[in-house]
Amino acid sequence: MEKPRKKFIDVVDKAMVAANTMDRDELLFSYKGILYPVTVCSPEVFKAMESLEARSDDVILAGYPKSGTNWVGQILSDLVATFEKKMQNEESINDEDLEEFPYLEVGDTGKYERMNKLPSRRVIFTHLLPDNLPRSVFQNKAKILLLIRNPKDVATSFYHFSNGMSVLPSYETWDDFFIAFMTEKSTVYSFMIILFYLVPWGSYFNYLSEWNKYAEDENVMTITYEELKENRALGVKNIAAFFGISLTEEELQGVVERSSFQSMKENSLKTHGALGSILFRKGGVSDWKSLFNEDQNEKMDKAFEEHIAGTKLGMKLKYDVYCRA
Ligand code: PPS
């Protein structure tokens, strides 16, 4: 993913320009009870997505927004590209015309028919709930890397991103954003209020609860942002093994080096265009300490306890290590 991604940058730039001329209450739409940005998603595209024919050798990355998707996406794309290059399958990696926006739910209605013709291996990112993925993903046993990050850092990252990225509604204060992040489903039916009180792509807690149902599947591997921060080399090795990507130690080390925060940030104008300076913000653990007050810590601790503490994913998050004040 070090090469310039023209189509990716075009899609994002166009969405940002379109959003700049819109009012805050026009930025999101609701589909099956979840909000999405109108400038990058649409109900027609969601319906067309069902025609995607998933493959058992697809490399799927699932993660709630702000969990490190672009980071792990870089690792996956680099692992696949390095392997393909070694096998001299140049066709599958070098043709710019074959490039599709990496997020499954972002594109046009013709995207999935084009994807059906792409050579293997396809690398696909998504923030969607498992039930909203095309049925063929589970039927055809595509492998899924599920990326999770502690809820306090996710909320912190999401808040800054919402205020920097024009396609998402911004928030006057962190307190306002915190209310939206913590609200699972609004019982208030005024459209304006729903927009104010819910974040796009749905509730973090609901996301983890739904994906937890798949956490034991043999085709699903879970990784945390925090474990990757602690030992990127081990994480890269485990990810490669899960997808059956066989590389030498030296090749794996190259993938590790190219996925450092510093290297991705430096390269971001080429890979992400204007979005780069918004997306690659801090890239660390515990920045939540700069925003959460005592009451918000208590509310988050309670919600975590109620919804996911006892689940497999909840335990993987090591909440006591990364989230206790
Ligand atoms: S998005 O827009 O929802 O797809 O965002 P996503 O990529 O999931 O998450 C963005 C956060 O990931 C951080 N990031 C990284 N952290 C560590 N190392 C690397 N290489 C890396 N690349 C991106 C990015 O900085 C965002 O986190 P915050 O806390 O805001 O810095």
Short mmCIF file of N, CA and C and ligand atoms in Angstrom, two decimals, residues 64-71 103 127 149 157 161 225 229 259-261 264 279-283, ligand 1:
data_model
loop_
_atom_site.label_atom_id
_atom_site.label_comp_id
_atom_site.label_asym_id
_atom_site.label_seq_id
_atom_site.Cartn_x
_atom_site.Cartn_y
_atom_site.Cartn_z
N TYR A 64 -14.69 -2.04 14.25
CA TYR A 64 -15.50 -0.85 14.52
C TYR A 64 -14.64 0.37 14.12
N PRO A 65 -15.30 1.47 13.66
CA PRO A 65 -14.51 2.66 13.30
C PRO A 65 -13.51 3.05 14.40
N LYS A 66 -12.39 3.52 13.97
CA LYS A 66 -11.31 4.02 14.82
C LYS A 66 -10.58 2.95 15.64
N SER A 67 -10.72 1.70 15.21
CA SER A 67 -10.04 0.61 15.92
C SER A 67 -8.65 0.34 15.35
N GLY A 68 -8.28 1.05 14.28
CA GLY A 68 -6.96 0.82 13.67
C GLY A 68 -7.08 0.12 12.32
N THR A 69 -8.22 0.29 11.65
CA THR A 69 -8.49 -0.38 10.37
C THR A 69 -7.41 -0.07 9.33
N ASN A 70 -7.06 1.20 9.22
CA ASN A 70 -6.07 1.58 8.20
C ASN A 70 -4.69 0.98 8.50
N TRP A 71 -4.40 0.86 9.77
CA TRP A 71 -3.13 0.28 10.20
C TRP A 71 -3.07 -1.21 9.83
N TYR A 103 -12.91 -0.25 1.62
CA TYR A 103 -14.03 -0.50 2.54
C TYR A 103 -15.21 -1.06 1.75
N HIS A 127 -16.56 -1.93 8.37
CA HIS A 127 -17.00 -1.57 9.72
C HIS A 127 -18.39 -2.16 10.01
N ARG A 149 -10.48 -2.58 19.70
CA ARG A 149 -9.65 -1.62 20.44
C ARG A 149 -10.44 -1.19 21.68
N SER A 157 -10.65 8.76 19.75
CA SER A 157 -10.24 8.87 18.35
C SER A 157 -11.43 9.29 17.49
N PHE A 161 -11.85 12.59 15.14
CA PHE A 161 -12.07 12.36 13.71
C PHE A 161 -13.36 13.04 13.26
N TYR A 225 -5.89 -3.87 19.08
CA TYR A 225 -5.00 -2.75 18.75
C TYR A 225 -3.85 -2.73 19.75
N LYS A 229 0.20 -2.94 19.32
CA LYS A 229 1.09 -1.85 19.77
C LYS A 229 2.24 -2.43 20.58
N SER A 259 4.68 -0.69 8.57
CA SER A 259 3.41 -0.42 9.25
C SER A 259 3.60 0.36 10.56
N SER A 260 4.79 0.91 10.78
CA SER A 260 4.95 1.74 11.99
C SER A 260 4.10 2.99 11.82
N PHE A 261 3.68 3.58 12.93
CA PHE A 261 2.85 4.79 12.86
C PHE A 261 3.61 5.88 12.12
N MET A 264 3.76 5.22 8.35
CA MET A 264 2.45 5.41 7.69
C MET A 264 2.05 6.88 7.65
N LEU A 279 -6.45 11.45 9.85
CA LEU A 279 -6.54 10.05 10.30
C LEU A 279 -5.37 9.63 11.20
N PHE A 280 -4.14 9.97 10.77
CA PHE A 280 -2.97 9.54 11.54
C PHE A 280 -2.71 10.58 12.63
N ARG A 281 -3.42 10.46 13.72
CA ARG A 281 -3.46 11.50 14.75
C ARG A 281 -2.39 11.23 15.81
N LYS A 282 -2.63 10.31 16.73
CA LYS A 282 -1.64 10.01 17.77
C LYS A 282 -1.11 8.59 17.66
N GLY A 283 -2.01 7.66 17.34
CA GLY A 283 -1.58 6.27 17.15
C GLY A 283 -1.06 5.63 18.43
S1 PPS B 1 -11.36 4.62 10.39
O1 PPS B 1 -11.46 5.97 9.82
O2 PPS B 1 -12.54 4.32 11.22
O3 PPS B 1 -11.15 3.58 9.40
O4 PPS B 1 -10.12 4.72 11.37
P1 PPS B 1 -9.17 3.52 11.79
O5 PPS B 1 -8.13 3.35 10.76
O6 PPS B 1 -9.97 2.32 12.16
O7 PPS B 1 -8.50 4.05 13.13
C1 PPS B 1 -7.73 5.21 13.17
C2 PPS B 1 -6.84 5.13 14.40
O8 PPS B 1 -5.76 4.21 14.13
C3 PPS B 1 -4.53 4.89 14.37
N1 PPS B 1 -3.46 4.35 13.53
C4 PPS B 1 -2.37 3.74 14.01
N2 PPS B 1 -2.01 3.41 15.28
C5 PPS B 1 -0.82 2.78 15.44
N3 PPS B 1 0.03 2.49 14.43
C6 PPS B 1 -0.28 2.81 13.15
N4 PPS B 1 0.56 2.50 12.16
C7 PPS B 1 -1.54 3.44 12.90
N5 PPS B 1 -2.16 3.90 11.79
C8 PPS B 1 -3.32 4.45 12.19
C9 PPS B 1 -4.85 6.34 14.03
O9 PPS B 1 -3.85 7.20 14.49
C10 PPS B 1 -6.20 6.48 14.74
O10 PPS B 1 -6.07 6.51 16.16
P2 PPS B 1 -5.89 7.86 17.00
O11 PPS B 1 -5.99 7.44 18.44
O12 PPS B 1 -6.98 8.81 16.59
O13 PPS B 1 -4.53 8.38 16.69
#
